GROMACS .gro file of C-alpha atoms in nm:
model
  348
    1MET     CA    1  -2.243   1.274   0.493
    2SER     CA    2  -1.957   1.463   0.662
    3LYS     CA    3  -1.807   1.776   0.507
    4HIS     CA    4  -1.460   1.772   0.356
    5ARG     CA    5  -1.205   1.949   0.574
    6ILE     CA    6  -0.976   2.203   0.406
    7LEU     CA    7  -0.675   2.378   0.557
    8VAL     CA    8  -0.597   2.724   0.416
    9ILE     CA    9  -0.240   2.849   0.477
   10GLU     CA   10  -0.217   3.216   0.376
   11ASP     CA   11  -0.035   3.509   0.538
   12GLN     CA   12  -0.253   3.790   0.395
   13ASP     CA   13  -0.549   3.831   0.629
   14ASP     CA   14  -0.797   3.961   0.372
   15VAL     CA   15  -0.713   3.691   0.116
   16ARG     CA   16  -0.730   3.417   0.378
   17GLU     CA   17  -1.065   3.540   0.511
   18ASN     CA   18  -1.214   3.560   0.160
   19ILE     CA   19  -1.105   3.206   0.078
   20VAL     CA   20  -1.240   3.072   0.408
   21GLU     CA   21  -1.574   3.244   0.349
   22LEU     CA   22  -1.600   3.110  -0.009
   23LEU     CA   23  -1.526   2.754   0.101
   24GLU     CA   24  -1.764   2.764   0.394
   25LEU     CA   25  -2.040   2.886   0.162
   26SER     CA   26  -1.953   2.588  -0.061
   27ASN     CA   27  -2.020   2.350   0.231
   28TYR     CA   28  -1.661   2.276   0.330
   29THR     CA   29  -1.529   2.271   0.687
   30VAL     CA   30  -1.239   2.516   0.683
   31TYR     CA   31  -0.935   2.566   0.907
   32SER     CA   32  -0.675   2.834   0.849
   33ALA     CA   33  -0.321   2.929   0.945
   34PRO     CA   34  -0.145   3.267   0.902
   35ASN     CA   35   0.195   3.122   0.807
   36GLY     CA   36   0.370   2.803   0.701
   37LYS     CA   37   0.494   2.707   1.046
   38GLU     CA   38   0.144   2.721   1.197
   39GLY     CA   39   0.007   2.545   0.890
   40VAL     CA   40   0.241   2.247   0.933
   41LYS     CA   41   0.152   2.221   1.302
   42SER     CA   42  -0.219   2.226   1.219
   43ALA     CA   43  -0.189   1.967   0.941
   44LEU     CA   44   0.010   1.726   1.156
   45ALA     CA   45  -0.218   1.768   1.457
   46SER     CA   46  -0.537   1.707   1.255
   47PRO     CA   47  -0.477   1.608   0.890
   48PRO     CA   48  -0.733   1.774   0.660
   49ASP     CA   49  -0.870   1.636   0.334
   50LEU     CA   50  -0.695   1.901   0.122
   51ILE     CA   51  -0.448   2.187   0.171
   52LEU     CA   52  -0.448   2.528   0.000
   53CYS     CA   53  -0.114   2.696   0.059
   54ASP     CA   54   0.043   3.027  -0.039
   55ILE     CA   55   0.407   3.018  -0.146
   56MET     CA   56   0.563   3.345  -0.029
   57MET     CA   57   0.507   3.356   0.348
   58PRO     CA   58   0.701   3.449   0.663
   59GLU     CA   59   0.829   3.184   0.908
   60MET     CA   60   0.818   2.910   0.645
   61ASP     CA   61   0.734   2.931   0.274
   62GLY     CA   62   0.499   2.699   0.085
   63TYR     CA   63   0.778   2.486  -0.058
   64GLU     CA   64   0.902   2.406   0.293
   65VAL     CA   65   0.546   2.325   0.402
   66LEU     CA   66   0.503   2.078   0.115
   67TYR     CA   67   0.844   1.920   0.182
   68LEU     CA   68   0.777   1.864   0.554
   69LEU     CA   69   0.427   1.726   0.504
   70SER     CA   70   0.551   1.491   0.230
   71LYS     CA   71   0.778   1.324   0.485
   72ASN     CA   72   0.496   1.224   0.718
   73PRO     CA   73   0.288   0.913   0.630
   74GLU     CA   74  -0.032   1.076   0.758
   75THR     CA   75   0.002   1.381   0.532
   76ALA     CA   76   0.223   1.261   0.246
   77SER     CA   77  -0.058   1.190   0.002
   78LEU     CA   78  -0.293   1.476   0.093
   79PRO     CA   79  -0.404   1.687  -0.206
   80PHE     CA   80  -0.192   2.004  -0.206
   81ILE     CA   81  -0.272   2.315  -0.411
   82PHE     CA   82  -0.039   2.615  -0.426
   83LEU     CA   83  -0.188   2.965  -0.423
   84THR     CA   84   0.044   3.245  -0.531
   85ALA     CA   85   0.062   3.579  -0.703
   86LYS     CA   86   0.380   3.468  -0.879
   87ALA     CA   87   0.315   3.319  -1.220
   88GLU     CA   88   0.666   3.271  -1.358
   89LYS     CA   89   0.728   2.936  -1.523
   90SER     CA   90   1.024   2.861  -1.295
   91ASP     CA   91   0.801   2.883  -0.987
   92PHE     CA   92   0.541   2.664  -1.154
   93ARG     CA   93   0.797   2.396  -1.237
   94LYS     CA   94   0.949   2.401  -0.889
   95GLY     CA   95   0.612   2.353  -0.722
   96MET     CA   96   0.501   2.073  -0.952
   97ASN     CA   97   0.840   1.897  -0.936
   98MET     CA   98   0.810   1.891  -0.558
   99GLY     CA   99   0.476   1.715  -0.591
  100ALA     CA  100   0.209   1.986  -0.573
  101ASP     CA  101  -0.117   1.869  -0.727
  102ASP     CA  102  -0.218   2.204  -0.870
  103TYR     CA  103  -0.099   2.563  -0.896
  104ILE     CA  104  -0.344   2.857  -0.900
  105THR     CA  105  -0.232   3.216  -0.945
  106LYS     CA  106  -0.390   3.508  -0.761
  107PRO     CA  107  -0.623   3.673  -0.837
  108PHE     CA  108  -0.832   3.373  -0.943
  109GLU     CA  109  -1.192   3.308  -1.037
  110GLU     CA  110  -1.403   3.146  -0.765
  111MET     CA  111  -1.512   2.862  -0.992
  112GLU     CA  112  -1.150   2.797  -1.090
  113LEU     CA  113  -1.058   2.737  -0.727
  114LEU     CA  114  -1.369   2.534  -0.645
  115GLY     CA  115  -1.325   2.321  -0.958
  116ALA     CA  116  -0.963   2.244  -0.872
  117ILE     CA  117  -1.060   2.146  -0.516
  118GLU     CA  118  -1.342   1.919  -0.634
  119ARG     CA  119  -1.119   1.740  -0.888
  120ARG     CA  120  -0.840   1.680  -0.637
  121LEU     CA  121  -1.073   1.553  -0.365
  122LYS     CA  122  -1.236   1.309  -0.607
  123LYS     CA  123  -0.898   1.177  -0.719
  124TYR     CA  124  -0.778   1.145  -0.359
  125GLU     CA  125  -1.089   0.951  -0.255
  126GLU     CA  126  -1.034   0.704  -0.539
  127LEU     CA  127  -0.671   0.660  -0.437
  128SER     CA  128  -0.751   0.623  -0.066
  129SER     CA  129  -0.977   0.325  -0.137
  130ILE     CA  130  -0.681   0.129  -0.273
  131SER     CA  131  -0.552  -0.148  -0.046
  132GLY     CA  132  -0.316  -0.354  -0.262
  133MET     CA  133  -0.009  -0.290  -0.475
  134ASP     CA  134  -0.180  -0.422  -0.788
  135GLN     CA  135  -0.459  -0.164  -0.749
  136LEU     CA  136  -0.208   0.111  -0.672
  137VAL     CA  137  -0.009   0.042  -0.989
  138GLU     CA  138  -0.324   0.027  -1.200
  139HIS     CA  139  -0.439   0.360  -1.058
  140ALA     CA  140  -0.098   0.523  -1.106
  141ALA     CA  141  -0.080   0.406  -1.466
  142LYS     CA  142  -0.424   0.554  -1.534
  143TYR     CA  143  -0.332   0.898  -1.408
  144GLN     CA  144   0.020   0.902  -1.550
  145ASN     CA  145  -0.091   0.775  -1.892
  146ILE     CA  146   0.162   0.492  -1.869
  147GLN     CA  147  -0.024   0.245  -2.086
  148ASP     CA  148   0.262   0.012  -2.166
  149LEU     CA  149   0.382  -0.080  -1.814
  150GLU     CA  150   0.292  -0.443  -1.882
  151LYS     CA  151   0.334  -0.449  -2.261
  152GLU     CA  152   0.608  -0.652  -2.422
  153ARG     CA  153   0.758  -0.750  -2.086
  154LYS     CA  154   0.970  -1.057  -2.040
  155VAL     CA  155   0.788  -1.351  -1.879
  156GLN     CA  156   0.988  -1.596  -1.668
  157THR     CA  157   0.871  -1.937  -1.546
  158PHE     CA  158   0.961  -2.105  -1.217
  159LYS     CA  159   0.907  -2.468  -1.127
  160ARG     CA  160   0.742  -2.570  -0.802
  161LYS     CA  161   0.982  -2.519  -0.508
  162GLU     CA  162   1.220  -2.312  -0.724
  163ILE     CA  163   1.374  -2.009  -0.552
  164ILE     CA  164   1.276  -1.680  -0.719
  165TYR     CA  165   1.512  -1.461  -0.517
  166ARG     CA  166   1.707  -1.480  -0.191
  167GLU     CA  167   1.740  -1.252   0.108
  168GLY     CA  168   2.028  -1.011   0.047
  169ASP     CA  169   1.997  -1.016  -0.333
  170TYR     CA  170   1.981  -0.686  -0.520
  171GLY     CA  171   1.709  -0.706  -0.783
  172ASN     CA  172   1.652  -0.523  -1.108
  173PHE     CA  173   1.288  -0.624  -1.150
  174VAL     CA  174   0.950  -0.619  -0.981
  175TYR     CA  175   0.758  -0.941  -1.048
  176LYS     CA  176   0.389  -0.967  -1.128
  177ILE     CA  177   0.245  -1.314  -1.082
  178LEU     CA  178   0.058  -1.424  -1.395
  179LYS     CA  179   0.006  -1.784  -1.287
  180GLY     CA  180   0.077  -1.982  -0.972
  181LYS     CA  181   0.142  -1.905  -0.605
  182VAL     CA  182   0.452  -1.782  -0.422
  183LYS     CA  183   0.559  -1.788  -0.057
  184THR     CA  184   0.790  -1.533   0.101
  185TYR     CA  185   0.981  -1.633   0.413
  186HIS     CA  186   1.277  -1.577   0.643
  187ILE     CA  187   1.530  -1.833   0.766
  188ASN     CA  188   1.652  -1.799   1.124
  189LYS     CA  189   2.004  -1.873   1.247
  190ASP     CA  190   1.905  -2.235   1.313
  191GLY     CA  191   1.798  -2.280   0.952
  192LYS     CA  192   1.426  -2.286   1.029
  193GLU     CA  193   1.179  -2.122   0.790
  194PHE     CA  194   0.918  -1.868   0.894
  195ILE     CA  195   0.666  -1.803   0.614
  196HIS     CA  196   0.516  -1.455   0.646
  197ASP     CA  197   0.322  -1.409   0.322
  198LEU     CA  198   0.154  -1.588   0.032
  199ARG     CA  199   0.110  -1.420  -0.307
  200LYS     CA  200  -0.124  -1.526  -0.588
  201GLU     CA  201  -0.216  -1.437  -0.947
  202GLY     CA  202  -0.228  -1.061  -1.000
  203ASP     CA  203  -0.008  -0.980  -0.698
  204PHE     CA  204   0.324  -0.801  -0.720
  205LEU     CA  205   0.636  -0.946  -0.564
  206GLY     CA  206   0.960  -0.782  -0.452
  207GLU     CA  207   0.822  -0.431  -0.494
  208GLN     CA  208   0.922  -0.291  -0.155
  209SER     CA  209   1.297  -0.347  -0.192
  210ILE     CA  210   1.289  -0.209  -0.547
  211ILE     CA  211   1.114   0.111  -0.445
  212GLN     CA  212   1.328   0.154  -0.134
  213ASP     CA  213   1.636   0.064  -0.342
  214THR     CA  214   1.759  -0.189  -0.087
  215ALA     CA  215   1.853  -0.556  -0.088
  216ARG     CA  216   1.576  -0.816  -0.078
  217THR     CA  217   1.458  -0.863   0.278
  218GLU     CA  218   1.317  -1.216   0.238
  219PHE     CA  219   1.329  -1.533   0.032
  220ALA     CA  220   1.066  -1.601  -0.234
  221GLU     CA  221   0.982  -1.950  -0.360
  222ALA     CA  222   0.725  -2.084  -0.606
  223LEU     CA  223   0.458  -2.299  -0.440
  224ASP     CA  224   0.327  -2.412  -0.782
  225ASP     CA  225   0.459  -2.394  -1.136
  226THR     CA  226   0.456  -2.016  -1.171
  227GLU     CA  227   0.475  -1.757  -1.450
  228MET     CA  228   0.606  -1.410  -1.360
  229MET     CA  229   0.611  -1.087  -1.559
  230LEU     CA  230   0.934  -0.891  -1.509
  231ILE     CA  231   0.890  -0.512  -1.482
  232PRO     CA  232   1.222  -0.320  -1.486
  233LYS     CA  233   1.318  -0.135  -1.170
  234ASP     CA  234   1.342   0.210  -1.336
  235ASP     CA  235   0.997   0.182  -1.496
  236PHE     CA  236   0.835   0.076  -1.170
  237GLN     CA  237   1.006   0.348  -0.966
  238GLU     CA  238   0.899   0.613  -1.215
  239LEU     CA  239   0.542   0.489  -1.197
  240ILE     CA  240   0.531   0.519  -0.818
  241PHE     CA  241   0.734   0.835  -0.763
  242LYS     CA  242   0.612   1.044  -1.055
  243ASN     CA  243   0.291   1.119  -0.869
  244ARG     CA  244   0.306   1.253  -0.512
  245GLU     CA  245  -0.034   1.111  -0.421
  246VAL     CA  246   0.067   0.765  -0.540
  247SER     CA  247   0.399   0.773  -0.356
  248GLY     CA  248   0.222   0.897  -0.043
  249GLN     CA  249  -0.026   0.612  -0.064
  250PHE     CA  250   0.265   0.371  -0.098
  251ILE     CA  251   0.418   0.513   0.221
  252LYS     CA  252   0.086   0.449   0.395
  253MET     CA  253   0.081   0.098   0.254
  254LEU     CA  254   0.428   0.029   0.393
  255SER     CA  255   0.319   0.162   0.733
  256ASN     CA  256   0.012  -0.062   0.728
  257ASN     CA  257   0.226  -0.361   0.632
  258LEU     CA  258   0.455  -0.295   0.928
  259SER     CA  259   0.154  -0.271   1.158
  260GLN     CA  260   0.015  -0.596   1.019
  261ARG     CA  261   0.352  -0.768   1.065
  262GLU     CA  262   0.366  -0.650   1.428
  263LYS     CA  263   0.015  -0.787   1.481
  264GLU     CA  264   0.113  -1.123   1.334
  265LEU     CA  265   0.420  -1.143   1.557
  266MET     CA  266   0.208  -1.063   1.863
  267GLU     CA  267  -0.041  -1.332   1.763
  268MET     CA  268   0.243  -1.579   1.719
  269ALA     CA  269   0.369  -1.494   2.065
  270TYR     CA  270   0.036  -1.520   2.247
  271ASN     CA  271  -0.206  -1.733   2.040
  272THR     CA  272  -0.221  -2.107   2.086
  273VAL     CA  273  -0.075  -2.342   1.825
  274ARG     CA  274  -0.430  -2.454   1.743
  275LYS     CA  275  -0.540  -2.096   1.676
  276ARG     CA  276  -0.230  -2.021   1.467
  277THR     CA  277  -0.280  -2.338   1.266
  278ALA     CA  278  -0.640  -2.240   1.196
  279ASP     CA  279  -0.529  -1.890   1.088
  280SER     CA  280  -0.267  -2.037   0.854
  281LEU     CA  281  -0.522  -2.270   0.697
  282MET     CA  282  -0.749  -1.971   0.639
  283LYS     CA  283  -0.465  -1.782   0.474
  284LEU     CA  284  -0.412  -2.076   0.240
  285TYR     CA  285  -0.787  -2.096   0.182
  286GLU     CA  286  -0.809  -1.728   0.085
  287THR     CA  287  -0.505  -1.759  -0.142
  288TYR     CA  288  -0.636  -2.064  -0.331
  289GLN     CA  289  -1.010  -2.009  -0.301
  290GLY     CA  290  -1.125  -1.877  -0.637
  291ASP     CA  291  -1.502  -1.924  -0.671
  292GLN     CA  292  -1.549  -2.252  -0.485
  293LYS     CA  293  -1.635  -2.296  -0.116
  294SER     CA  294  -1.416  -2.600  -0.045
  295VAL     CA  295  -1.050  -2.571  -0.138
  296THR     CA  296  -0.778  -2.834  -0.172
  297VAL     CA  297  -0.422  -2.721  -0.113
  298ASP     CA  298  -0.112  -2.928  -0.174
  299VAL     CA  299   0.118  -2.805   0.103
  300SER     CA  300   0.400  -2.980   0.283
  301ARG     CA  301   0.371  -3.011   0.658
  302ALA     CA  302   0.706  -2.834   0.689
  303ASP     CA  303   0.571  -2.535   0.493
  304LEU     CA  304   0.258  -2.523   0.705
  305ALA     CA  305   0.469  -2.543   1.021
  306GLY     CA  306   0.672  -2.252   0.880
  307MET     CA  307   0.355  -2.047   0.852
  308VAL     CA  308   0.238  -2.141   1.201
  309GLY     CA  309   0.578  -2.094   1.361
  310THR     CA  310   0.593  -2.428   1.538
  311ALA     CA  311   0.727  -2.782   1.504
  312THR     CA  312   0.600  -3.002   1.220
  313GLU     CA  313   0.480  -3.261   1.473
  314SER     CA  314   0.256  -3.003   1.643
  315VAL     CA  315   0.094  -2.909   1.310
  316ILE     CA  316   0.028  -3.274   1.227
  317ARG     CA  317  -0.143  -3.320   1.564
  318ILE     CA  318  -0.371  -3.018   1.514
  319LEU     CA  319  -0.456  -3.127   1.159
  320SER     CA  320  -0.561  -3.464   1.296
  321GLU     CA  321  -0.800  -3.288   1.536
  322PHE     CA  322  -0.952  -3.083   1.252
  323LYS     CA  323  -0.986  -3.398   1.042
  324LYS     CA  324  -1.165  -3.575   1.328
  325ASP     CA  325  -1.406  -3.278   1.347
  326LYS     CA  326  -1.461  -3.317   0.969
  327TRP     CA  327  -1.346  -2.962   0.902
  328ILE     CA  328  -1.077  -3.086   0.664
  329GLU     CA  329  -0.983  -3.396   0.466
  330ILE     CA  330  -0.627  -3.515   0.422
  331ASN     CA  331  -0.491  -3.709   0.127
  332GLY     CA  332  -0.114  -3.732   0.138
  333SER     CA  333   0.019  -3.375   0.137
  334ALA     CA  334  -0.313  -3.239   0.008
  335ILE     CA  335  -0.547  -3.071   0.258
  336SER     CA  336  -0.911  -3.011   0.160
  337ILE     CA  337  -1.068  -2.731   0.363
  338LEU     CA  338  -1.436  -2.826   0.394
  339GLU     CA  339  -1.560  -2.599   0.676
  340PRO     CA  340  -1.378  -2.263   0.644
  341GLU     CA  341  -1.620  -2.078   0.873
  342LYS     CA  342  -1.562  -2.323   1.159
  343ILE     CA  343  -1.187  -2.305   1.113
  344LYS     CA  344  -1.205  -1.924   1.100
  345GLY     CA  345  -1.402  -1.928   1.424
  346VAL     CA  346  -1.130  -2.107   1.625
  347LYS     CA  347  -1.043  -1.890   1.925
  348TYR     CA  348  -0.804  -2.108   2.127
   0.00000   0.00000   0.00000
């Protein structure tokens, strides 16, 4: 098992050397910097697992270090502990309001420092394992003691094919899907749909525009009769931004989403229609799967073509090939996916 990597930013040579020695004896891999400017360079060049940082330093103080690292997706959520000889309440509040995870005054007991490091690393590891917005919100609520995020919230129902929101709308709510499925899509200048995501029970919807405080960037439409919990904008924003680690993880999540979207656009540009149709069927399969192996999805050919990014006639032709291979069955608009592994294995 690899050692955790800790960056120590401290301008006093003797203090810095003592901390480095203590951490190395505690089985950490330690890097150090003599001032804030060098510390920022080191953190950006090779992000550590945790940062210990003095406040009063030449070149750049600890507050500036925290501010700059919070703006970079690679370092925004890293555990950050201030070390300082100043113990005034105003300094404490400033550091914590900026998002520091802990604040230890010098001189400190060795076990106090080691205990703080261990707690923050454990919390960060739990947070780093999160991949979806539903998990992120659950984790944030646990650490912020926000127990009533989903209590006594208004529930709204949408009929199949009903529009939930439109591109360009300004929303006041984040939606959590309690029942049903939802598609999000864009409409090009020719009026053609491009479906870029499917959401299911337990997923959040419309969260990115709410957190970024911008207009909706896509359309959302119910694929089935759907029930949605409405979480007010202010409550959701507080949940995400109250904790620096959570907000940093959200920044990472946005970056990953952009990377995934770029990948999908590249696949649409270079993959065959047959391959893209197979991928779209697998996306539907994973959305509707539940516990069963074979899945039946009631999806219009126009919607499926919108996912694939091609003409409806081309999708119908590919579906006929898959039906002939007995990978799927077709009954009206319903498609039963019988051989998901074979469909997943389509290369061309």
